[in-house]
């Protein structure tokens, strides 16, 4: 391929490199520009290949230490001005950055926050298909404290919700490695949010919005007041406050199939239909989805094998007179009863729709914050600033209740699977046990258990129960940040800058609806929980069994940095400049587990809540430098490097070379070569055991492990997909991940109002930090050796017992290993950009900006845990993978945006198209072959009962936003947004996100929202 030949040699990269492609019409305006002077679309200018920014002022472009008027550095940079944000109808930084086309697999969007995910309440961007911790987010060039919770319990990142929105000057997205300037984690790129240096007067902005369906309403307001002119009075001070409230989007308020798990109306041409996966659901073809608990309705059966802690025979509803309560009652056939094995003998079962009843597609969100800044000139050559920020984000999400026989949180050494077993006798002093025996209750001190119909016969009973109470997750994240800096010049050739920043993020998380198994056992042993009429229980009883779980996590960071630059001597192309700097920072996280490990009393831990947690701190000393050499008018060379030393034992030197060549004014060529690193996250180094679940089984599983399936009678337990827990443990001896970046590009401006950009890029990462990922050999050993796995470094725990065959080997339950440096990853692609401006008349201007990113390669090379040898690479580009790091949201090859803005008089109208390509449904990291539909089905892709795939490739996702503004007078502007103008639906996707939503929440969030209306007004005095 051409990409391979162009980027195949790192030596060639040292001499070929492009400049900053301004992929939006707004140029990179100087930080000193007042808010009132932000240019309107009518006055914006494209920055040409050899031109300077329109203001002519010097700025520091992200990724460099030098001030310059020419914003085109050797590295590609996307610039989002405040005007662009308004024209696109964005309310927050997170919204804007998640639409940047360079953002690919691993981006965390708002739609992921509607459940019990690891980093609930947070948003982050992953550039270039790497994870969120390979993209560095900074605030005015300075680091911020990370979010205390880690993505997937592994990856630390900066939460974009902590950034104030009302005072943003611009956002610069450096699409290149920048460890030579910023140190760790700037592997895939840097997001630099730059705030305004000066604001004068009063500026207020308020808006309200609602979807076309009358839900997901929002209100937003911000107000900023500033006083003083740096040019005339020598100082400026401003204060700003903002508030945003967005209502939840419930699944029940969206159409089929997003409001249910019954997808039986989706059929292929042959008439084969997807199953009804609602609890106890029956499909038109007769498929019965087993027998399971429904909220508030208890079922029981006698226990004949106490050692296995499970019942025997069929369940019966404990309170037949109450029926199914508020749920539907259905009659299943004798054949369906026999198939289910445990369903009531009379075939009358309860069913309900958990998605439509309890689930949110997007959480309820409230944000508010305050910002203050003071800037003063100290004489003619020095400037001092001080800034403080407070920001808080509150989220609330709801999801379906959890069964009281749900996935247990037991020690990693394993334990017998827990079931609710009712004893024969109950007494006030009873102590709950696993099997309902030995509770301390008997005929002399207790009574027959009223919730055990078999007590009179001397039998214990298994109770199947789920509370009619949703699981909820509330987060309250508060961010504090302060910064102070002094900059200036002395002599004729010296400049300096010194800054100090400190930030703190505190997160309170409140979780409800999660039960503690031991407390269930206790109330069962004492008879104090009314299973026959659950709503008759007092709130005190509910609170005892399902106590509110409150966890407070905190992260801190402070950093001091200083640098000096000097103009050394003149070269034919300009002045040779050199810069040196030092930095020192402290960073720490204290994120206690919401479910602490308790080996002595394992059943005192909550059901389902993950035991993720970490605590640690480190100090970092850094020295860095940069040389910029305009050797000729047509040739600029930039050299930079940084050394970082960590108190935890890691160190790294990161060099970078950049070249910009301008052979003629209409063409610029640019390129960079650099090395970088990602420091192990606190969770990777110090994390407690953290379990994530992946799907296995189904497809050809029984053909591969025929003996296992035969031992289970080839029943649904053996033949259906099942979940495997991957448990990772921190490893303080990890080395950093190390990367090599190459970019190669060109800017072509045939006319002053028309420019084209192309940038090729490649990233290679080695010593990649991995948890339990290459599980194939472990699973093969487990099923081939009757559950015995002797692979060094891996510990295996059996899973849930097959209740119909309790003596047979259970499915594998969890696989535990420490994080390790093992894999390699290679990514490469192309960025394209077109910018144009046409003055159609004296009072009519059209500006157009097109941006596209193509992911040509995303290859992960695993190391075999048995041999230590590298395996054939897994090829993720254009597939549903990597599921282990993106929850199966995919690696689409193409992402694009196209904005067109028409300005006439005091009116501006802007339409923006967003596009994300479809992807093959292959779960490559679970064994599928890219582009092979049959192997995708074998690896777990959705299929109809006749075996045909639901789809081999997902549909592309696109939508159009329309915004308009009318400046009524100098002080008053009205605006309106119509987001998702054509009400483009989210494509049905039963494979994305493990099939939880029926669509892809990473890319189709605006589509699931539907057409959305917003109106607002701005006041400027």
Short mmCIF file of C-alpha atoms in Angstrom, two decimals, residues 25 39-44 83 87 837-848 899-911 963-966:
data_model
loop_
_atom_site.label_atom_id
_atom_site.label_comp_id
_atom_site.label_asym_id
_atom_site.label_seq_id
_atom_site.Cartn_x
_atom_site.Cartn_y
_atom_site.Cartn_z
CA UNK A 25 -12.40 28.63 8.89
CA UNK A 39 -14.38 38.15 14.90
CA UNK A 40 -17.70 37.45 13.32
CA UNK A 41 -17.86 35.06 10.38
CA UNK A 42 -17.95 38.10 8.09
CA UNK A 43 -14.46 39.23 9.15
CA UNK A 44 -12.68 35.91 9.59
CA UNK A 83 -16.99 31.33 16.85
CA UNK A 87 -21.76 28.08 14.66
CA UNK A 837 -14.24 31.41 1.37
CA UNK A 838 -16.27 33.09 -1.33
CA UNK A 839 -17.41 36.71 -1.20
CA UNK A 840 -20.49 36.28 -3.36
CA UNK A 841 -21.47 39.95 -3.06
CA UNK A 842 -20.33 42.93 -1.01
CA UNK A 843 -22.62 41.74 1.77
CA UNK A 844 -22.76 37.98 1.24
CA UNK A 845 -20.02 35.52 2.20
CA UNK A 846 -19.91 31.74 2.03
CA UNK A 847 -17.26 29.84 4.00
CA UNK A 848 -16.82 26.09 3.75
CA UNK A 899 -19.43 22.92 7.64
CA UNK A 900 -20.90 25.59 5.38
CA UNK A 901 -21.61 29.06 6.75
CA UNK A 902 -23.50 31.80 4.93
CA UNK A 903 -23.16 35.33 6.34
CA UNK A 904 -25.20 38.23 5.02
CA UNK A 905 -25.63 41.51 6.85
CA UNK A 906 -26.21 40.71 10.52
CA UNK A 907 -27.43 37.18 9.81
CA UNK A 908 -25.40 33.99 9.89
CA UNK A 909 -26.64 30.51 8.91
CA UNK A 910 -24.47 27.43 9.27
CA UNK A 911 -25.08 23.79 8.33
CA UNK A 963 -27.73 26.91 13.32
CA UNK A 964 -28.71 30.51 12.69
CA UNK A 965 -28.07 33.81 14.45
CA UNK A 966 -29.45 37.31 13.98
#
